[in-house]
Coordinates of C-alpha atoms in Angstrom, one line a residue:
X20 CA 4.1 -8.5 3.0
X21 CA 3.7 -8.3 -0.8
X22 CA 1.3 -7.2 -3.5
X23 CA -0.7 -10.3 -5.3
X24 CA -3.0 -8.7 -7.3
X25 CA -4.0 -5.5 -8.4
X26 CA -7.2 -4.3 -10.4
X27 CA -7.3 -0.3 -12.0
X28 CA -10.6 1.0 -13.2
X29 CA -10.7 4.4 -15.8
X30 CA -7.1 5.6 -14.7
X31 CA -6.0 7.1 -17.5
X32 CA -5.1 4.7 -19.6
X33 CA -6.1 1.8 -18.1
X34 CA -9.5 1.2 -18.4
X35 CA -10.0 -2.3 -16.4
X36 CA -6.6 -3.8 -16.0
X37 CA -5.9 -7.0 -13.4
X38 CA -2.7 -8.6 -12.5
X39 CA -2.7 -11.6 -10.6
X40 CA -0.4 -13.8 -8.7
X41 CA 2.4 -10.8 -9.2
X42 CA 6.1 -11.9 -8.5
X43 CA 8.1 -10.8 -6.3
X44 CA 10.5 -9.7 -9.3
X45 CA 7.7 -8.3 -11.6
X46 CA 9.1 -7.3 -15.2
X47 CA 6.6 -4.9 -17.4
X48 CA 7.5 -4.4 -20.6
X49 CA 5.9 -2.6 -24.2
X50 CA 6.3 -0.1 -26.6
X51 CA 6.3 3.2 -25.8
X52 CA 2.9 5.0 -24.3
X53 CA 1.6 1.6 -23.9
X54 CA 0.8 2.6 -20.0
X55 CA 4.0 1.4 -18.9
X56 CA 4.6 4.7 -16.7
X57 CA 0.9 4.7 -16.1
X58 CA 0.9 1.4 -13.8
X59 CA 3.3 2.6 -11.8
X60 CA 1.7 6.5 -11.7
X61 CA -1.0 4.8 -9.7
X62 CA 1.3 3.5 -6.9
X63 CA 2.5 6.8 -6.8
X64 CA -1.4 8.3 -6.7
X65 CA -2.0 6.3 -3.6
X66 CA 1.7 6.9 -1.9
X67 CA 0.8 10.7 -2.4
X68 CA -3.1 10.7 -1.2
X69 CA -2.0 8.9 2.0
X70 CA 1.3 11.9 2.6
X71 CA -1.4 14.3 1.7
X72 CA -4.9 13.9 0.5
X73 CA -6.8 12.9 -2.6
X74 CA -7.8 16.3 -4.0
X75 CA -3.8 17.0 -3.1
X76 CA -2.9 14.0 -5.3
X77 CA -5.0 14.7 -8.2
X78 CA -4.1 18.5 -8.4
X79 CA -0.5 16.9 -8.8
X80 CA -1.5 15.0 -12.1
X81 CA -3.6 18.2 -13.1
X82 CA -7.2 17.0 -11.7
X83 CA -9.8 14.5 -11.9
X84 CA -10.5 15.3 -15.5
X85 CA -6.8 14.6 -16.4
X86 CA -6.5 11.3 -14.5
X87 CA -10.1 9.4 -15.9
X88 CA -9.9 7.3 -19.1
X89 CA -11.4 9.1 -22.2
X90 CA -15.0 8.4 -22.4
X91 CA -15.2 7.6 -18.7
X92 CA -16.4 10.8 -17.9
X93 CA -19.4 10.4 -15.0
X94 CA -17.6 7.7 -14.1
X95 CA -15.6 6.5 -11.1
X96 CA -12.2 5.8 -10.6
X97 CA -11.6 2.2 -9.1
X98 CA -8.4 1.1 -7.6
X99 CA -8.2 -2.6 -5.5
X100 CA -5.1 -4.1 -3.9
X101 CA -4.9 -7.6 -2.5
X102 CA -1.6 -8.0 -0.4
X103 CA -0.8 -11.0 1.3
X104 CA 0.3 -10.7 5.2
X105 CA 1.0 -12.2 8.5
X106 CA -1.9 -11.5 11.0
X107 CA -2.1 -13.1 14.4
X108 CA 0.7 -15.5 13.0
X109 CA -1.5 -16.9 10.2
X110 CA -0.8 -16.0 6.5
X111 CA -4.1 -14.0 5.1
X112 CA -5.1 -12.3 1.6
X113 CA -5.9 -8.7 2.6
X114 CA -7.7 -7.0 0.0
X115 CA -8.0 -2.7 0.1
X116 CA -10.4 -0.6 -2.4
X117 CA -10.7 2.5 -2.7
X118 CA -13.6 4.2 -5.4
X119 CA -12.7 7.8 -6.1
X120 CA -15.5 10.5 -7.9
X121 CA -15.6 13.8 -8.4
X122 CA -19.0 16.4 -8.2
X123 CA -17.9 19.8 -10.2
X124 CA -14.2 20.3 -9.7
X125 CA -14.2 18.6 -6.4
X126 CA -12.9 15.1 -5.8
X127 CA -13.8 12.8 -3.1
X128 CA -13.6 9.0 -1.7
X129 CA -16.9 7.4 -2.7
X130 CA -16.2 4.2 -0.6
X131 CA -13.0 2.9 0.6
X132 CA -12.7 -0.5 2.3
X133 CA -10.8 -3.0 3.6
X134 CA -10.9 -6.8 4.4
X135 CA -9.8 -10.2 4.6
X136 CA -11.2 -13.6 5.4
X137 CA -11.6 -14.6 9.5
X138 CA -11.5 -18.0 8.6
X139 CA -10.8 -20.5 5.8
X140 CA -14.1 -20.8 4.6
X141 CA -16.5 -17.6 3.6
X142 CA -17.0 -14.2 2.4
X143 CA -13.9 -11.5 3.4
X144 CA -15.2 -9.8 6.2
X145 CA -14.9 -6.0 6.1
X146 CA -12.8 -4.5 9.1
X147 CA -12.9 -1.0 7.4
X148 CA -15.6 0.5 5.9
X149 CA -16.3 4.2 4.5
X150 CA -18.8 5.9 2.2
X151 CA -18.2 9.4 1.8
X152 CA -16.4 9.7 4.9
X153 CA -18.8 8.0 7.3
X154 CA -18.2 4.7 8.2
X155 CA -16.9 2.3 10.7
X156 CA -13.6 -0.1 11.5
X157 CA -13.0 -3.2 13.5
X158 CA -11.0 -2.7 16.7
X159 CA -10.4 -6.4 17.7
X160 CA -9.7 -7.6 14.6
X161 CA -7.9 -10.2 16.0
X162 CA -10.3 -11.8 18.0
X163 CA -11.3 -14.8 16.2
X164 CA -13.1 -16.6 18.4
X165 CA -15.8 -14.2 18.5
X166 CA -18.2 -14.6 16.0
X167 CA -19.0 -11.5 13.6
X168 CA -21.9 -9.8 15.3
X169 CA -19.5 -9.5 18.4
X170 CA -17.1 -7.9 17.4
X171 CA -16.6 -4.1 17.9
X172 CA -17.6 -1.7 15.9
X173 CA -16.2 2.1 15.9
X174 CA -17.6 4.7 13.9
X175 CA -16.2 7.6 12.3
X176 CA -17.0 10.7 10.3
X177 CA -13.6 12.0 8.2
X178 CA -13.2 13.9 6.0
X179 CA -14.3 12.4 2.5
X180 CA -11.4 14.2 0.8
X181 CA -9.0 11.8 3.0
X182 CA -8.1 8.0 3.3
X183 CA -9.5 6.1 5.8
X184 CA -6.3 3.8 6.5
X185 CA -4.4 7.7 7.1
X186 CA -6.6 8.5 10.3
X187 CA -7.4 5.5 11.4
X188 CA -4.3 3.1 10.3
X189 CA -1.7 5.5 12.7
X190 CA -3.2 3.5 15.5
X191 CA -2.3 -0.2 16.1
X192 CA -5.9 -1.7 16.8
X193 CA -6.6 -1.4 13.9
X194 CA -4.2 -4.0 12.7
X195 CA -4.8 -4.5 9.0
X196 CA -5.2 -0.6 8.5
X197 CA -2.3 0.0 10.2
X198 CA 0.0 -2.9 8.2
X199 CA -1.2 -1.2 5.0
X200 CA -0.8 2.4 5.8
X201 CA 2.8 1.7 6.9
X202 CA 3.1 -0.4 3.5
X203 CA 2.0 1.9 1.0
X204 CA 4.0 4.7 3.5
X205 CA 6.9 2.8 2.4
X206 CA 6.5 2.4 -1.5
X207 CA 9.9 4.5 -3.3
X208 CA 9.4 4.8 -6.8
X209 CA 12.6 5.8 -8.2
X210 CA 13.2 8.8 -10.3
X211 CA 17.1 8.8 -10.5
X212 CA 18.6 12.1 -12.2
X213 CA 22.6 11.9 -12.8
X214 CA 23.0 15.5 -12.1
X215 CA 21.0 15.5 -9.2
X216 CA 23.0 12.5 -8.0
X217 CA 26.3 14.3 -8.7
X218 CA 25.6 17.7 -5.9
X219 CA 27.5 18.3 -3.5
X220 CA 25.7 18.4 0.0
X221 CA 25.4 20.2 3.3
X222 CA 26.6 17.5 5.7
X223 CA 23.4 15.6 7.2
X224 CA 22.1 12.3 7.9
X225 CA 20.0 10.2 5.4
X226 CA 19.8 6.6 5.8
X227 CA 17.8 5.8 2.5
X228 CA 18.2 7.0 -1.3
X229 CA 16.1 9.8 -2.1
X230 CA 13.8 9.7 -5.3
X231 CA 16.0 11.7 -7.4
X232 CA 19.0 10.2 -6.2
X233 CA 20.2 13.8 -4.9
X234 CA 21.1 12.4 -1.3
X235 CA 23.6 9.7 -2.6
X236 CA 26.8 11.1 -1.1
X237 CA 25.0 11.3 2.8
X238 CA 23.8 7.7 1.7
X239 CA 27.1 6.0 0.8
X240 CA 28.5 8.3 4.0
X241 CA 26.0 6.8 6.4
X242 CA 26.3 3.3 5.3
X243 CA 30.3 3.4 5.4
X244 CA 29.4 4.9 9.0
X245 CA 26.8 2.5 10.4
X246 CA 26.8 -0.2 8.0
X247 CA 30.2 -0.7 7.1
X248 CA 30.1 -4.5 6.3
X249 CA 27.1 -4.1 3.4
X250 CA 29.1 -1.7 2.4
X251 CA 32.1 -3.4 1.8
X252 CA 30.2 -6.2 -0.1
X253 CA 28.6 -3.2 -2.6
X254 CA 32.0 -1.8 -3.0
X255 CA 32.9 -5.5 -4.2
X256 CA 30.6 -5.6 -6.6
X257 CA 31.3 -1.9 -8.3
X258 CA 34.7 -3.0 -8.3
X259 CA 34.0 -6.0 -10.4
X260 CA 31.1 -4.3 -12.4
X261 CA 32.9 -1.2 -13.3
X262 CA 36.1 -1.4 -14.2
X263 CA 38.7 1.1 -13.0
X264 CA 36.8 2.0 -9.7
X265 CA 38.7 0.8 -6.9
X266 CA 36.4 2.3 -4.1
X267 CA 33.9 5.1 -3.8
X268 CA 33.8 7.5 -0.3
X269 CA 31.7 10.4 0.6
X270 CA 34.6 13.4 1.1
X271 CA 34.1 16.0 3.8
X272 CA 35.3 19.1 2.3
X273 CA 36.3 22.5 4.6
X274 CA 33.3 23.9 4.0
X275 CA 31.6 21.5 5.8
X276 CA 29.8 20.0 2.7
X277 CA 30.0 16.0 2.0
X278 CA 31.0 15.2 -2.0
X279 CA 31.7 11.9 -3.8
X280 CA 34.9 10.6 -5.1
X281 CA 35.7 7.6 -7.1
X282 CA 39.2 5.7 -6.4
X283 CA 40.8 4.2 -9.7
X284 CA 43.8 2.1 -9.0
X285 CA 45.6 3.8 -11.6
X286 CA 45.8 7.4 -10.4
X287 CA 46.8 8.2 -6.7
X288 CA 44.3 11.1 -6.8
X289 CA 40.7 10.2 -6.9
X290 CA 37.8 11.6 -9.0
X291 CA 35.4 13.7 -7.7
X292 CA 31.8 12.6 -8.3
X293 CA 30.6 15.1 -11.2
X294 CA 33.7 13.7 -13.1
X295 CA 32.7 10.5 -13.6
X296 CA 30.7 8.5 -15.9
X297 CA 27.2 8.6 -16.1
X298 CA 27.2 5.2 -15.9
X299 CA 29.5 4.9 -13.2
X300 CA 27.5 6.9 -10.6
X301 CA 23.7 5.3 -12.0
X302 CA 25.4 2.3 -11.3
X303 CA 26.7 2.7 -7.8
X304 CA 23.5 4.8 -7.1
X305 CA 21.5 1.3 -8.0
X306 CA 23.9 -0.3 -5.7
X307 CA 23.1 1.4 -3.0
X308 CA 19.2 1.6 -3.4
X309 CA 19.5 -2.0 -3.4
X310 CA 21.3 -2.8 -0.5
X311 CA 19.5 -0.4 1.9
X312 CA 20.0 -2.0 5.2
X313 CA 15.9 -1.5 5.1
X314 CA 14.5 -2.7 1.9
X315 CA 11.2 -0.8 0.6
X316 CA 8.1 -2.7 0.6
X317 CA 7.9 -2.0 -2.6
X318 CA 10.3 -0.8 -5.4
X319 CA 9.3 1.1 -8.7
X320 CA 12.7 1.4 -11.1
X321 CA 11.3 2.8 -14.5
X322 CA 13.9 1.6 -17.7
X323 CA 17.2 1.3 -15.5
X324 CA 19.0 0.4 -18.6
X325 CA 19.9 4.3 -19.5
X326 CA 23.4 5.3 -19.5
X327 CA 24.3 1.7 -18.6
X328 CA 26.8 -0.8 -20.7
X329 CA 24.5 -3.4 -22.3
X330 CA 26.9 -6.2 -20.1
X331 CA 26.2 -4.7 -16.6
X332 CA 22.2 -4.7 -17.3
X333 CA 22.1 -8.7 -16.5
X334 CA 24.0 -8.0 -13.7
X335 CA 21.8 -5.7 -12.2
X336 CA 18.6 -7.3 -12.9
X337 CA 20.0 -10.5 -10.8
X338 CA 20.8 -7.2 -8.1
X339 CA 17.0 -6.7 -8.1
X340 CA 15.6 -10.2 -7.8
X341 CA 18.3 -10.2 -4.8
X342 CA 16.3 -7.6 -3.2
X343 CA 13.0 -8.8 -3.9
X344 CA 14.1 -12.7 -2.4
X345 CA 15.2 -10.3 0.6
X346 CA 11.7 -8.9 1.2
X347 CA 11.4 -6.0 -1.1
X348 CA 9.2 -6.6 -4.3
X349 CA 10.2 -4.9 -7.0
X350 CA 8.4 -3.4 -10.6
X351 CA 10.7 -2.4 -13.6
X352 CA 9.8 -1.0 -17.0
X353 CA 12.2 -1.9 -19.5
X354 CA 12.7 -1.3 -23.1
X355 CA 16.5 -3.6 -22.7
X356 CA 16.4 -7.3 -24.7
X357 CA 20.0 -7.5 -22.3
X358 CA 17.8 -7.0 -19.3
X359 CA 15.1 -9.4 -20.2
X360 CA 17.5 -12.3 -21.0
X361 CA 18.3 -12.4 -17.7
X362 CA 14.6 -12.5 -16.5
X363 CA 11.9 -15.5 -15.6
X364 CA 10.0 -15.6 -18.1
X365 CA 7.1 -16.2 -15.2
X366 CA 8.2 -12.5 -14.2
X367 CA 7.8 -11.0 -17.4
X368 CA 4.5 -8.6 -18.2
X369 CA 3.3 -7.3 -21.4
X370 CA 1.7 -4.3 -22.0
X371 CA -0.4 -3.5 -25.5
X372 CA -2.6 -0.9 -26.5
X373 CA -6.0 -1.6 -27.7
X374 CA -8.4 1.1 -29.4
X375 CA -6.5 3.5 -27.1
X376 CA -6.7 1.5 -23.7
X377 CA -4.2 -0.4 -22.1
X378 CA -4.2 -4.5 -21.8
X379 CA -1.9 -6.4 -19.8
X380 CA -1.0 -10.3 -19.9
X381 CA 2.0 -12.5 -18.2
X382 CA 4.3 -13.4 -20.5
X383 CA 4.4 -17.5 -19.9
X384 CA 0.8 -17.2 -20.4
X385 CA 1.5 -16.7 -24.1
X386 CA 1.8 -20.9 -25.7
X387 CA 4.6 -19.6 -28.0
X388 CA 7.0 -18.0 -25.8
X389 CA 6.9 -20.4 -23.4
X390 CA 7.7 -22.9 -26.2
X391 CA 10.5 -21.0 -27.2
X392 CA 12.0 -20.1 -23.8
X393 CA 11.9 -23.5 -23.1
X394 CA 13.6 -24.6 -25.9
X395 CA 16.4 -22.6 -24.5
X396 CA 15.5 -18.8 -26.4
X397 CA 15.7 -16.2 -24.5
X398 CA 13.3 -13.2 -23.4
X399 CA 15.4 -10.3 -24.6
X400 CA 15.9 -11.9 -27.6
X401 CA 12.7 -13.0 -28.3
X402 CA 11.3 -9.3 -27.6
X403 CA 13.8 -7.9 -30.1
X404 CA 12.2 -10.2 -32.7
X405 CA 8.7 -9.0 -31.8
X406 CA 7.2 -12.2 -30.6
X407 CA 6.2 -10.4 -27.5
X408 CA 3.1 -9.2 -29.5
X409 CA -0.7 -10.3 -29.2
X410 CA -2.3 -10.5 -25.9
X411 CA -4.0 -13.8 -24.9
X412 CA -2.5 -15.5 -27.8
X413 CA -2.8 -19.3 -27.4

């Protein structure tokens, strides 16, 4: 199940931007304050208003007024996802809205809904349907051999402060509601921090890479634990990518605490985590997000060339098209022409800023660099010239 399209309405900076027919591997690139972090501040707006609410989710981006364009004030905020999924075994375009306003200081859902076509031909029907928190959902979805007016028809009064696919998507009749809670449930947007990766940690269980990163050691102990052939094949590749490290453990001290320590070949005692390289750990840290035995739906990685060796960043970006080809799309920012040179051009997306708002555009849409590229140029290279400039140029 993967993201196809997406359409943002007065979020901050992006006024009315839509992306369609997104990659797998989806590349977003532009100068800086161009709305780069933006985009992916609105996954991270709907991750948090599902784990908490939408007045919750505002508050943590400093309220309504804060989040609206400039100039949209009065206005609503509009957010629209089209994901495509298996439902009763039959590939479908499901298409979630949500409309968010505000009266005073206090936000709210103006109308949230969900839907997806019953047949080939026709208008999406809508399974889930809310206006200020009264409203009504399908329960057999699935039955497609009943016609419209028979299916049936629950309805609800929530609270208009929360999402409809949190209540309602926790239970599995609900099918569509339910595939998109758990989805967006899923999202990790990355927001790896060296030191934090570096601490030492109480001994625990964590199966998947926290945001920060500050988990890493009880990750890399819990795959070599559980998962000990994956974890072989990343040791591999940190051997080959970082030269020096011969293997990488997670170290039970007295105490009870679990640490990290890198093996070099040369020296019989290892180096304990905060020792290393920035590089080093960012790099195995990557590693390990990246081969989680249970990919996320979706994966946000914002400029993953810092503190890395220009030569590993092609490496790394054919790591996350591996993890998108194994089911888990993926969305990077990067500022790196290494990076890009080892990118699609069909994955690449620019960002510019017009009269203060944000526009968006594929890459290969633009004559010029698909000329070039296939002419045998490359992205990176072609970005560091500056040709990735002038939306919608033909």
């Amino acid at each position: 199940m993967k993201l196809e399209r997406l359409r943002v309405k007065n979020f901050k900076s992006l006024r009315d931007v839509s992306m369609e027919e997104i990659p797998p591997f989806c590349v977003v690139v532009g100068q800086n304050g161009v709305g780069k972090t933006t985009l992916f501040e609105v996954f991270g707006f709907l991750r948090d208003s599902l784990a908490s609410d939408v007045r919750s989710a505002f508050m943590r981006r400093g309220g309504f007024h804060e989040v609206v364009s400039r100039g949209s004030e009065g206005e609503t905020i509009f957010l629209e996802l089209a994901f495509r999924m298996e439902l009763s075994g039959k590939d479908r375009l499901v298409t979630y809205s949500v409309e968010l306003g505000v009266e005073g200081r206090r936000p709210h859902i103006v109308r949230e809904i969900l839907k997806y076509k019953r047949a080939a031909h026709g208008r999406p029907y809508h399974f889930l349907d809310f206006t200020r928190g009264k409203g009504y959902a399908i329960s057999n979805e699935e039955d497609f051999d009943k016609s419209d007016e028979h299916l049936d028809r629950e309805d609800q009064a929530l609270d208009d402060n929360e999402l409809a696919i949190k209540g309602l998507g926790v239970f599995r009749k609900f099918k569509a509601a339910n595939a998109v809670r758990s989805l967006i449930e899923g999202w990790h947007l990355s927001d790896f921090h060296i030191t934090a990766a570096r601490e030492v940690k109480d001994a625990g269980v964590a199966e998947s890479l926290s945001v920060d990163g500050d988990n890493l050691a009880l990750v890399t102990q819990y795959m070599f634990e559980q998962h000990p052939d994956l974890f072989i094949r990343l040791l591999d590749k940190m051997r080959r990518r970082v030269p020096g490290v011969d293997g990488v453990e997670a170290h039970q001290m007295d105490d009870g605490r679990v640490s990290l320590r890198f093996s070099d070949g040369t020296f019989n005692t290892p180096f304990i985590g905060r020792f290393v390289s920035d590089g080093t750990i960012k790099m195995f840290a990557y590693l390990v997000l990246l081969h989680d035995p249970a990919p996320h739906p979706l994966l946000c990685v914002e400029e993953p060339e810092n503190q890395l060796y220009p030569t590993l960043l092609g490496e790394l970006a054919e790591e996350f098209e591996e993890y998108a080809e194994r089911g888990g799309q993926v969305f990077v920012s990067t500022h790196s022409p290494d990076f890009l040179n080892a990118v699609p051009l069909e994955s690449i997306w620019v960002m510019e800023k017009r009269d203060g708002f944000t526009e968006v555009a594929r890459a290969s849409e633009d004559a010029i660099l698909e000329s070039l590229v296939r002419e045998g140029d490359l992205p990176g290279y072609l970005w560091r010239q500056g040709l990735f400039g002038g939306l919608g140029r033909q």
